[in-house]
XYZ file of C-alpha atoms in Angstrom:
595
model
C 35.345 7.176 3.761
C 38.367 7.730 5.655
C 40.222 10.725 3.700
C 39.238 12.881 0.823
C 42.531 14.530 -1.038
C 40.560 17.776 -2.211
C 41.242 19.390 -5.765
C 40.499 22.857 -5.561
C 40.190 25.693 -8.400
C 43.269 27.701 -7.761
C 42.884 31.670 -8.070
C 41.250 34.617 -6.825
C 37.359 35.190 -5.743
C 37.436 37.459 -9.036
C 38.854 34.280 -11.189
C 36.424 32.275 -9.654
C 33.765 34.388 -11.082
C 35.125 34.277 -14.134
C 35.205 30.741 -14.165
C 31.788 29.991 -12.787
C 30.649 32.749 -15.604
C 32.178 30.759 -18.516
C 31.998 26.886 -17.199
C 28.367 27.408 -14.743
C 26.634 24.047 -15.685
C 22.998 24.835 -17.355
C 19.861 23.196 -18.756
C 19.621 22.176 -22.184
C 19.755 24.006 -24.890
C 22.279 26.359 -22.627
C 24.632 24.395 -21.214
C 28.425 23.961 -22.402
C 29.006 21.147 -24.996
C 31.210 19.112 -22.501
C 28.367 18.822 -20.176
C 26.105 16.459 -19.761
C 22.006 17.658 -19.002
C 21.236 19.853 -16.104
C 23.085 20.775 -13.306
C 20.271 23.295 -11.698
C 18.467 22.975 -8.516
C 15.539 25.983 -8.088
C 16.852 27.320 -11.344
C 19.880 28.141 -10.015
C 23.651 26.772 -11.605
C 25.391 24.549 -8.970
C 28.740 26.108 -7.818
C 32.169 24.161 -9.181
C 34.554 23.875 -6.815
C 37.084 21.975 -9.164
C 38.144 22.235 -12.525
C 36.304 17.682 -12.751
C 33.349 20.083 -11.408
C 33.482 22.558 -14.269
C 33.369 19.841 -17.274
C 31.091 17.429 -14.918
C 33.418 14.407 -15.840
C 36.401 12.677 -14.293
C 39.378 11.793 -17.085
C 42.011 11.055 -14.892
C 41.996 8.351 -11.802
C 45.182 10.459 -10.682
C 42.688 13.493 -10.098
C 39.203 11.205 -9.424
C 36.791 14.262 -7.251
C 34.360 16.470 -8.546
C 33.100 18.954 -5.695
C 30.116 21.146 -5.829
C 28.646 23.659 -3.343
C 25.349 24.754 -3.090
C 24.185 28.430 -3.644
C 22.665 30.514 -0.786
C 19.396 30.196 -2.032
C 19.534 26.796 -2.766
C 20.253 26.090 0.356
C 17.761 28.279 1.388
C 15.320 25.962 -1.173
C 16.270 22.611 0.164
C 15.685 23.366 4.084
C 12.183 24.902 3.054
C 11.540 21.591 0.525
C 12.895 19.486 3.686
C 10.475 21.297 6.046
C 7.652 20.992 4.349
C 7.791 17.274 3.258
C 9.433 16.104 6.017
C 12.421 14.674 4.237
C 14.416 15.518 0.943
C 17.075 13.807 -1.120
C 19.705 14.948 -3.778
C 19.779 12.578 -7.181
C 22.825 12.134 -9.351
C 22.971 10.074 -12.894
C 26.618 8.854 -13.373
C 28.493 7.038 -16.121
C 31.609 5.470 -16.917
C 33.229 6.858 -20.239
C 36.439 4.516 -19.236
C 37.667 2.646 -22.563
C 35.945 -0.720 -22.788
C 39.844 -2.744 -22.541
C 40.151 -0.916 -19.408
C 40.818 -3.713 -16.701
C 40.272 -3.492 -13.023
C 37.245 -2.759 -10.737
C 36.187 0.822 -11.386
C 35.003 2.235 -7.913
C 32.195 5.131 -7.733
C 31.498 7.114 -4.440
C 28.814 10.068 -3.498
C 28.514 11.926 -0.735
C 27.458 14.821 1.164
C 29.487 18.143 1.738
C 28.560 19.880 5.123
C 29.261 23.820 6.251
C 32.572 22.856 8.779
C 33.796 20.822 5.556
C 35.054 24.492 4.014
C 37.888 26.550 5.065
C 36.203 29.792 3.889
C 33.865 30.218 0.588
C 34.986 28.286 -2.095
C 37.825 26.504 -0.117
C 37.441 22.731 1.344
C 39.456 21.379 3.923
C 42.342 19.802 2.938
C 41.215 16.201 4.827
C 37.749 15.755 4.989
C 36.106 13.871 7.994
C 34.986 10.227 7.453
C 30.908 10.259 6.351
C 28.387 8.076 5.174
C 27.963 7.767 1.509
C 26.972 5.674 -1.296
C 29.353 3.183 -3.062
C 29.240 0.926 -5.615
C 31.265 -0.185 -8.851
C 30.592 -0.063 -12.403
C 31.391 -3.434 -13.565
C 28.396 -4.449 -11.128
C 26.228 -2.629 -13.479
C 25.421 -3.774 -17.207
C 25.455 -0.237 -18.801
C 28.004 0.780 -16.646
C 25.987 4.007 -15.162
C 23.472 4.570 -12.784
C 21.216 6.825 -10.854
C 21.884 7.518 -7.275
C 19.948 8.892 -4.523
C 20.733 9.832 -1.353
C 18.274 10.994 1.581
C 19.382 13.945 4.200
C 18.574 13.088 7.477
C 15.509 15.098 8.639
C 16.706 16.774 11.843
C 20.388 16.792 10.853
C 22.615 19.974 9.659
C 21.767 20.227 6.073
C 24.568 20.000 3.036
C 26.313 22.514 1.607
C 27.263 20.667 -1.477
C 28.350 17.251 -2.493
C 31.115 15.389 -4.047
C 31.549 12.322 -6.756
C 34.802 9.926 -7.086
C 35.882 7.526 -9.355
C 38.908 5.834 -10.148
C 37.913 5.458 -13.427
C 36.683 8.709 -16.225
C 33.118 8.988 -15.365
C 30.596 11.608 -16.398
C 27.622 13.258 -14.232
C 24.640 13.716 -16.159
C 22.401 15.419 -13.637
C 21.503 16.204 -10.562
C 18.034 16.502 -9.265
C 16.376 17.372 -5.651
C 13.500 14.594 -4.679
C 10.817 13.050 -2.274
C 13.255 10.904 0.039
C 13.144 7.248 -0.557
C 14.820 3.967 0.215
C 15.237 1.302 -2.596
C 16.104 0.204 -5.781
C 14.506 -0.055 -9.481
C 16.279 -2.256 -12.432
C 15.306 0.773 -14.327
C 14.502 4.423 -14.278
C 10.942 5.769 -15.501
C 12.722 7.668 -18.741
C 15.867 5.563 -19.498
C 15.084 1.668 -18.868
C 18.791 0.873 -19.257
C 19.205 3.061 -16.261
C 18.663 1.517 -12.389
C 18.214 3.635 -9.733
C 19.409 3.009 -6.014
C 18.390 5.396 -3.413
C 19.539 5.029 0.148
C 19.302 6.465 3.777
C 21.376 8.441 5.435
C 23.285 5.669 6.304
C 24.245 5.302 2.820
C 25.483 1.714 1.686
C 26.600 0.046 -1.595
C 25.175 -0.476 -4.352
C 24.063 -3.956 -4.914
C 23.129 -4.993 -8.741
C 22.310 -8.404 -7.468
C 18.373 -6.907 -6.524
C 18.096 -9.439 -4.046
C 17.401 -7.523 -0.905
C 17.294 -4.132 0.552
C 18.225 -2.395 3.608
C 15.031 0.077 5.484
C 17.578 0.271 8.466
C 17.861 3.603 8.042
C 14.729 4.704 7.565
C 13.537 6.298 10.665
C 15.980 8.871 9.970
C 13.746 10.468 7.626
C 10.410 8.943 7.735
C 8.531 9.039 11.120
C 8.760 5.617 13.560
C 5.340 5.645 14.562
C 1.407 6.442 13.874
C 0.037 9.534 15.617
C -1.857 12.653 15.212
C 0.726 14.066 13.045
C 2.832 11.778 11.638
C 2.125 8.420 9.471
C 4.784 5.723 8.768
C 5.636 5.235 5.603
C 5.111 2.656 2.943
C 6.629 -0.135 0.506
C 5.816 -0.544 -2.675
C 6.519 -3.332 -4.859
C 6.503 -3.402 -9.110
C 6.592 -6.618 -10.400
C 6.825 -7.227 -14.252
C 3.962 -8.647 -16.417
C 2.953 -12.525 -16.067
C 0.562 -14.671 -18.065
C 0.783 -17.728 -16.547
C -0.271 -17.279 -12.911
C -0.552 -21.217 -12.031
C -3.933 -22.593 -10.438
C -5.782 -21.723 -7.063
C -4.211 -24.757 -5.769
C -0.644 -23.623 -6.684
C -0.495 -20.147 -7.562
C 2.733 -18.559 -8.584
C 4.003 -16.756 -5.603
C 6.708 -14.057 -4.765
C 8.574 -14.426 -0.935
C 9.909 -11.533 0.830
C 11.728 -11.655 4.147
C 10.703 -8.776 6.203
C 12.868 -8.941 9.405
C 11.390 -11.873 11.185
C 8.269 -12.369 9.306
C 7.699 -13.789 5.742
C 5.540 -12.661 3.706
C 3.727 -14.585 0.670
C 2.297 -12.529 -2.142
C 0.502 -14.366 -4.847
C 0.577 -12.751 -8.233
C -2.400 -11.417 -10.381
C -2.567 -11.138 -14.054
C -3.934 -7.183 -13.908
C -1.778 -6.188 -10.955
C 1.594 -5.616 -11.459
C 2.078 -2.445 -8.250
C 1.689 -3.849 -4.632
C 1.919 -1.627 -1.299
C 2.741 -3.019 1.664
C 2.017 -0.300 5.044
C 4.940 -0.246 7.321
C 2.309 -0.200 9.990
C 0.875 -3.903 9.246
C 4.399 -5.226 9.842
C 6.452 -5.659 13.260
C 9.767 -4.794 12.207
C 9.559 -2.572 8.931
C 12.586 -0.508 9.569
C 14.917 -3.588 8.734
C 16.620 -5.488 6.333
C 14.100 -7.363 3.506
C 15.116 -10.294 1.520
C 14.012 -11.500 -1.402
C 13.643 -15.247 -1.018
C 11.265 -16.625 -3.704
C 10.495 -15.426 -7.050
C 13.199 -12.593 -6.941
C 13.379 -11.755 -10.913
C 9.653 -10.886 -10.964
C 10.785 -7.826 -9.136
C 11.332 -4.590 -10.940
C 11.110 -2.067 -8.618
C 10.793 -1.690 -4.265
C 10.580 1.959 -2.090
C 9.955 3.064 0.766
C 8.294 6.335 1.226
C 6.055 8.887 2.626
C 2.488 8.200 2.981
C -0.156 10.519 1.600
C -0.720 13.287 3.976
C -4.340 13.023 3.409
C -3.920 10.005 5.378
C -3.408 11.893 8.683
C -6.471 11.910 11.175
C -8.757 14.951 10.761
C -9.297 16.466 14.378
C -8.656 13.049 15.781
C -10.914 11.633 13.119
C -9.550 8.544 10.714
C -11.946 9.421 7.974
C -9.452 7.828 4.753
C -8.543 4.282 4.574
C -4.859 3.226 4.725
C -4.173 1.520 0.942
C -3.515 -2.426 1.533
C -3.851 -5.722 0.922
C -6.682 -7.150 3.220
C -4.634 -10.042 3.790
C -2.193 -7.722 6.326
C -5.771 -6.933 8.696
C -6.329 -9.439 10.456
C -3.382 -9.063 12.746
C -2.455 -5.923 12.423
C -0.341 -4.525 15.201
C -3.099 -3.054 17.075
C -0.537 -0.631 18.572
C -0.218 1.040 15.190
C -3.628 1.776 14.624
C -4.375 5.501 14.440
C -6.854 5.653 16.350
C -7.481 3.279 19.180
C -11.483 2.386 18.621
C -10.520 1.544 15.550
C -8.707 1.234 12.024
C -10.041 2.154 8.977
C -8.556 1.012 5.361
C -8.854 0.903 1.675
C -8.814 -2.235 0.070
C -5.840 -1.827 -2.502
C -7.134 -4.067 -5.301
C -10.585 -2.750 -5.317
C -10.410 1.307 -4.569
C -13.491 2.658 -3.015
C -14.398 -0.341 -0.722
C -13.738 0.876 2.838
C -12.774 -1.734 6.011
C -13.347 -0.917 9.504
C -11.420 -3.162 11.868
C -12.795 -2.492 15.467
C -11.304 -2.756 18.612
C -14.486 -4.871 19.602
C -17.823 -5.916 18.698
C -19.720 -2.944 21.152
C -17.848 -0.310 18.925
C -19.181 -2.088 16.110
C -22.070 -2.418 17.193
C -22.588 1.448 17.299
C -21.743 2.217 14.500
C -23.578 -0.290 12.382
C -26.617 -2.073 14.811
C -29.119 0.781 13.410
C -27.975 0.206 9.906
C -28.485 -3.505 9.612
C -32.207 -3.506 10.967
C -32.820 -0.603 9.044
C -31.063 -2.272 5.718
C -31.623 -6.262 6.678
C -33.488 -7.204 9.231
C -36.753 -9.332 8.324
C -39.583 -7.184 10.242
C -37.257 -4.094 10.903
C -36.620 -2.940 7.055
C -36.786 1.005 6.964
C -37.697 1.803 9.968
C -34.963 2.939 12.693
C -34.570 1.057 16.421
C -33.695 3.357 18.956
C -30.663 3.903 21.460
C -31.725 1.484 23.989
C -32.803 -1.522 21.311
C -29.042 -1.166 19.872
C -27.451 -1.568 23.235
C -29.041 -4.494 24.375
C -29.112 -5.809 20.646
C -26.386 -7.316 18.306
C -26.404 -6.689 14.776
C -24.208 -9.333 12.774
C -20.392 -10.209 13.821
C -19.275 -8.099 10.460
C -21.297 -6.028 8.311
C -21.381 -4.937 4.518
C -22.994 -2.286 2.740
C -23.522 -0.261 -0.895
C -23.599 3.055 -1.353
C -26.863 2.900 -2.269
C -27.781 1.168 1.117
C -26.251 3.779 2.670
C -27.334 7.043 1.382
C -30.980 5.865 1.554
C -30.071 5.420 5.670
C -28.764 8.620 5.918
C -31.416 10.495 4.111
C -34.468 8.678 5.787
C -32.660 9.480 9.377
C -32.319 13.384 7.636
C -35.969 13.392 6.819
C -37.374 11.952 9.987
C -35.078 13.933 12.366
C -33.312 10.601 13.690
C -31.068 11.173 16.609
C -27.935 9.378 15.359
C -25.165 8.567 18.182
C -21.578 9.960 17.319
C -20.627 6.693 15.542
C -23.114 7.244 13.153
C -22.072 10.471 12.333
C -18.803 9.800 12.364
C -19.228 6.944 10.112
C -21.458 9.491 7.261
C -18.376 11.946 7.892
C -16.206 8.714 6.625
C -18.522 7.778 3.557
C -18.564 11.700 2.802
C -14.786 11.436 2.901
C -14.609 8.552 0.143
C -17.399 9.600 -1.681
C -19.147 6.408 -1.031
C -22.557 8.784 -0.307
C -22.747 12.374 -1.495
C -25.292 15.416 0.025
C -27.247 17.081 -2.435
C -28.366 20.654 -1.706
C -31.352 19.659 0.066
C -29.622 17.731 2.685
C -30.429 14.580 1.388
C -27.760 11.684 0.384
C -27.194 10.182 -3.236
C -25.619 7.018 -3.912
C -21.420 7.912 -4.556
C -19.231 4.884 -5.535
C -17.659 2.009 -3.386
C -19.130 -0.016 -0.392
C -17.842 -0.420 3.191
C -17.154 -3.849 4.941
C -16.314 -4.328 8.666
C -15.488 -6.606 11.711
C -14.304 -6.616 15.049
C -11.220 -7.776 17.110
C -13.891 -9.538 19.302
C -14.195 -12.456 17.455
C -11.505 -15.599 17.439
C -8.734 -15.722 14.455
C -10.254 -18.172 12.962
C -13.816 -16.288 12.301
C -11.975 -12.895 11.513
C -10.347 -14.720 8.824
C -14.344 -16.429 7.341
C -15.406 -12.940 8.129
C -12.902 -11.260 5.847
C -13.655 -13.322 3.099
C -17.285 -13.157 3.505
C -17.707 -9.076 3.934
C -14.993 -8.549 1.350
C -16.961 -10.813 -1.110
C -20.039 -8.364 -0.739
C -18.016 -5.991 -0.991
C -16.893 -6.893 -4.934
C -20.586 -7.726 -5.325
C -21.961 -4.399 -4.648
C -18.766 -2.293 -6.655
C -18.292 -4.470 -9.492
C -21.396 -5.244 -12.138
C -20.008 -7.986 -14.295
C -19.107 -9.829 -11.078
C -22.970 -9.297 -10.033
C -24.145 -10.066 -13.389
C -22.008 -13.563 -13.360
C -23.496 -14.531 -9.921
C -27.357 -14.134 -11.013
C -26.842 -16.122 -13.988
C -25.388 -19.132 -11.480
C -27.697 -18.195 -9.093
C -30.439 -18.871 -11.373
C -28.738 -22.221 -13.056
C -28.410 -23.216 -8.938
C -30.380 -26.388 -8.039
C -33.534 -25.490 -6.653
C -33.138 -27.748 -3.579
C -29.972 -26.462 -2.263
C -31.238 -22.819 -3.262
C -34.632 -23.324 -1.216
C -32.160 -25.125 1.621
C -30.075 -21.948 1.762
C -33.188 -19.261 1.679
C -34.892 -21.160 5.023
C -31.530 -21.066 6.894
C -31.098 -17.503 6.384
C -34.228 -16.668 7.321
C -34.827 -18.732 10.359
C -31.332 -18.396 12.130
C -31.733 -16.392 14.769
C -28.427 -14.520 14.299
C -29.582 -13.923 10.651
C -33.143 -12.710 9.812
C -32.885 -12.395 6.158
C -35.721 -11.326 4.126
C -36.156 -13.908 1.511
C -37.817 -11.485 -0.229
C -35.124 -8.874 -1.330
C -34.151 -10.486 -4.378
C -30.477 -8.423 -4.349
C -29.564 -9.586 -0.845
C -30.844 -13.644 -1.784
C -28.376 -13.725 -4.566
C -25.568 -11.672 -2.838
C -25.313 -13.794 0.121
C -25.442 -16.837 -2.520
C -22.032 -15.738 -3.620
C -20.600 -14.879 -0.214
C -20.913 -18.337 1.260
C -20.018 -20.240 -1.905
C -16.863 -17.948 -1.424
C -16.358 -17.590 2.046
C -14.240 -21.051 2.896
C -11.795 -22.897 0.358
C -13.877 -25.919 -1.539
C -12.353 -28.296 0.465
C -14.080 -26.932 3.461
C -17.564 -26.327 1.681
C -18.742 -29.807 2.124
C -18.631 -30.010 5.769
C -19.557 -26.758 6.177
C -22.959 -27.393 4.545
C -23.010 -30.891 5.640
C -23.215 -29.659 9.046
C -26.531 -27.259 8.393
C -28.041 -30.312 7.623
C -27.093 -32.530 10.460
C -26.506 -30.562 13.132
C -28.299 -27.248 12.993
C -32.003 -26.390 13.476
C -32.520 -27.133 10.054
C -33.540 -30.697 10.202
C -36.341 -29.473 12.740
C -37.895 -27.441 9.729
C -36.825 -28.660 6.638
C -36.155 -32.404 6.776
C -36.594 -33.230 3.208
C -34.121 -30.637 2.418
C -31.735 -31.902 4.845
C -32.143 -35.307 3.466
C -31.163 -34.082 -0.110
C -27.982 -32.590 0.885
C -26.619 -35.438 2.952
C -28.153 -38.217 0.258
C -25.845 -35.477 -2.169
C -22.730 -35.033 0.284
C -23.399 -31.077 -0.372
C -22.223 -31.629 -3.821
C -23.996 -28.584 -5.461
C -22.510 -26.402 -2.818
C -18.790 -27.838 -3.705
C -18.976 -27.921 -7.365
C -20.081 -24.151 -6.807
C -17.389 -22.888 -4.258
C -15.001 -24.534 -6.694
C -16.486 -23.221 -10.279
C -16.172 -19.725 -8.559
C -12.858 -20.269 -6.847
C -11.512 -21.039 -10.394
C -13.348 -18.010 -12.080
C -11.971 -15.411 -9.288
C -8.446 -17.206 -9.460
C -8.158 -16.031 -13.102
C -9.653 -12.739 -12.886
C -8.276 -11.891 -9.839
C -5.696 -13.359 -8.073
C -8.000 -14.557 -5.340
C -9.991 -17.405 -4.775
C -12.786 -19.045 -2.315
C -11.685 -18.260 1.287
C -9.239 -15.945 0.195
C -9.590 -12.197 -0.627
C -6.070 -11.237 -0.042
C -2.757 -11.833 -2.318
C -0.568 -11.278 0.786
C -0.303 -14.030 3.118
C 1.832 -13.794 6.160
């Protein structure tokens, strides 16, 4: 803005008073007829500063400011808000009351009054400096108002107050202090006819078109990078309701541009809220377009994380919220701590991902477990120090709550040594209330499941292992998904069943015991899900060609190849359909973001 001609109450301090006493703006039920809602912030009136102020409405385009100061303690309010959430913003609702045969393009500004803006009090300069602020027009808008936010800058000079323009009448119809955030909504949580558009303190204009939105700003009041203290923020998306969500082959998808990477999200019937951590992406503080699908959008914002987020004494014991299809390359430089990342999978709260740094990490943490849990020979009893470091568990683990609190309280009972992993990890499950202590010490089965793998293994395997440990990971949360798979497991040829029972139990890097009937059925499900159908035929086609299998089980082998693995493809695909429609996902897939 390049010059502000102020419009300033004209009279004494003691007429001034007598003006704020009679026009002060007020809450409903108290306020004066010509204004509109609340003009209070800490349940204090706003201060006037022009007679547009007083009546909170602009009639005349030859007199288009309203200016408004804030009181001491409001002040005094916002810097302690500001402190203690790290960032604040100031929220206006405005409205044109211009007649409807009123022609030309009627402009809207807000902005930010500052302490070296006032000549004394309740006196502005006479030219105020240029600023950022927010601009926009009302013919852009199809009610003609709007709600505006606009963030202060978190280790800038706080406002004193803040002005509104128009070249055409316009009413305010509140102001609010808020959480910062940067984005837009097509409407507001109370009035649907309402948007909202809430910037940086860069400001911008307002842009009704909803096709993209500018985070450029953002690292002036969000922090820039993971740490001990500080989190980077979020985006989250709110997309309307859909019924027809296409096929697993060509699913109805939603493109965003996130400075130079794309971004696919497929849409779910039950899942209309998506959040997308800042830290999965290389260049969140940027410009995002929406390429593909943009009317599905209703709402997008960036904001703070949950401070319960934050490491614990150096400890990541709470899983960032996100769609597992953002893991697998995850800018290891934004991990929080450097061993490794822990997360939440957004679709399905309570199951918990570890990502590790590599496969020794993993190894402590989870080698004990998986002979305790697993292992054919090794059930319930506990190898020691040296077996785990000179032994490898499995490439990526899974467990259920139930698993898990029975490790923890055997170890309790029999005075098991655990290494610091393994304490760190029951600190974790304690955290999520995946196990929870009783009285005595012991450990009783909590809710969710925790999945993991390591940055060890090749792209290609991270991405069969995240489908394959994320697939245990519904089986052991959800009971009608469990419930489904036994009744296919049962209706499963007995051939191909018997075929998949001997390979698990005589792979070397496997062990299964063929006898836990739980484990037989959930590992059914994982590899009929962990590849797209396509891919299941060859896959299986090569455990009978290729493998040891053919050494042991011949006959079997014969069956599959005389079958081209048929029973394993018509089951990856009955169960890539059935997940498709229930969730979104499908066989070699557990995410609904795709880079």
């Amino acid at each position: 803005m390049n010059k502000i001609t102020k419009t300033l109450l004209i009279g004494s301090l003691v007429v001034m008073a007598v003006c704020l006493s009679i026009f002060c703006l007020g809450i409903a039920g108290n306020a004066s007829a010509s204004f509109h809602g609340s003009m209070e912030i800490n349940g204090e009136h706003l201060i006037p500063l022009n007679k547009n102020a007083q009546s909170a409405e602009v009639s005349s385009s030859s007199k288009p400011y309203m200016f408004y100061k804030f009181t001491a303690k409001q002040k005094d309010f916002i810097a302690q808000y500001r402190s203690q959430k790290g960032s604040a913003a100031l929220q206006v609702l405005i409205e044109s009351i211009a007649s409807k045969k009123k022609s030309g393009e009627g402009r809207f500004e807000f902005g930010f009054l500052y302490d070296d803006d006032f000549l004394s009090e309740t006196e502005l300069s006479h030219e105020l400096k240029p600023r950022n602020s927010i601009k926009g027009t009302f013919e852009s808008l199809a009610e003609k108002k709007v709600r505006l936010l606009f963030c202060m800058e978190k280790a800038s000079a706080l406002p004193a107050g803040f002005y509104l323009y128009g070249n055409e009448p316009f009413s305010l119809g509140e102001v609010k202090l808020e959480d910062a955030k940067i984005g837009w909504s097509k409407f507001s949580e109370d009035e649907k006819s309402i948007p909202l558009f809430a910037f940086g303190p860069d400001g911008g204009f307002v842009d009704a078109s909803f096709l993209a939105v500018d985070f450029s700003s953002a690292g002036q009041i969000f922090a820039s990078s993971n740490s001990a203290t500080s989190l980077l923020p979020k985006v989250e998306l709110q997309f309307a309701p859909i019924d027809d969500v296409g096929s697993p082959d060509n699913p109805v998808t939603f493109n965003l541009r996130a400075g130079n990477e794309v971004l696919r999200v497929i849409r779910a019937k039950k899942l209309p809220r998506m959040v997308i951590q800042c830290s999965s992406l290389q260049e969140p503080f940027s410009s995002y377009e929406f390429i593909r699908g943009a009317d599905m959008l209703l709402s997008v914002f960036m904001s703070e994380n949950d401070a319960s987020l934050l490491p614990s004494s150096g400890l990541v014991l709470r899983g960032l919220p996100t769609d597992l299809g953002l893991v697998t390359d995850w800018p290891q430089y934004n991990w929080r701590r450097s061993d490794y990342e822990l997360y939440e999978w957004a679709e399905f709260p309570g199951i918990i991902f570890f990502d590790f740094a590599n496969s020794k990490i993993q190894d402590q943490f989870f080698t004990r477990l998986a002979y305790f849990v697993e292992k054919e020979g090794y059930k319930g009893s506990f190898v020691d120090d040296e077996f785990i470091l000179n032994n490898h568990g499995y490439n990526a683990h899974d467990y259920g709550a139930a698993s898990l609190a029975k490790f923890f309280t055997q170890a309790e009972r029999q005075k098991i040594k655990l290494n610091d992993y393994e304490r760190l990890l029951k600190k974790v499950l304690l955290a999520n209330s995946i196990i929870v202590q009783r009285d005595d010490g012991s450990f009783a089965e909590g809710s969710g499941a925790v999945v993991s793998m390591s940055r060890s293994s090749s792209p290609e395997l991270r991405k069969k292992f995240l489908a394959h440990e994320c697939w245990h990971g519904i089986y052991f949360t959800n009971a009608p998904f469990r419930n489904l798979i036994a009744g296919l497991h049962k209706k499963f040829n007995p051939q191909a069943r018997e075929f998949l029972g001997l390979y698990w139990a005589n792979n070397p890097n496997l062990h299964y015991d063929r006898s836990d009937d739980f484990l037989m059925k959930n590992e059914f499900m994982a590899y009929m899900l962990q590849q797209d159908p396509t891919e299941a035929r060859k896959y299986f086609m090569a455990w009978a060609k290729d493998s040891f299998m053919p050494r042991i089980a011949p006959k079997l082998c014969d069956y599959v190849i005389q079958n081209s693995a048929e029973d394993f493809v018509s089951m990856s695909s009955l169960l890539d359909s059935w997940t498709f429609e229930n969730w979104g996902l499908g066989a070699g897939r557990v995410s609904l973001i795709l880079r």
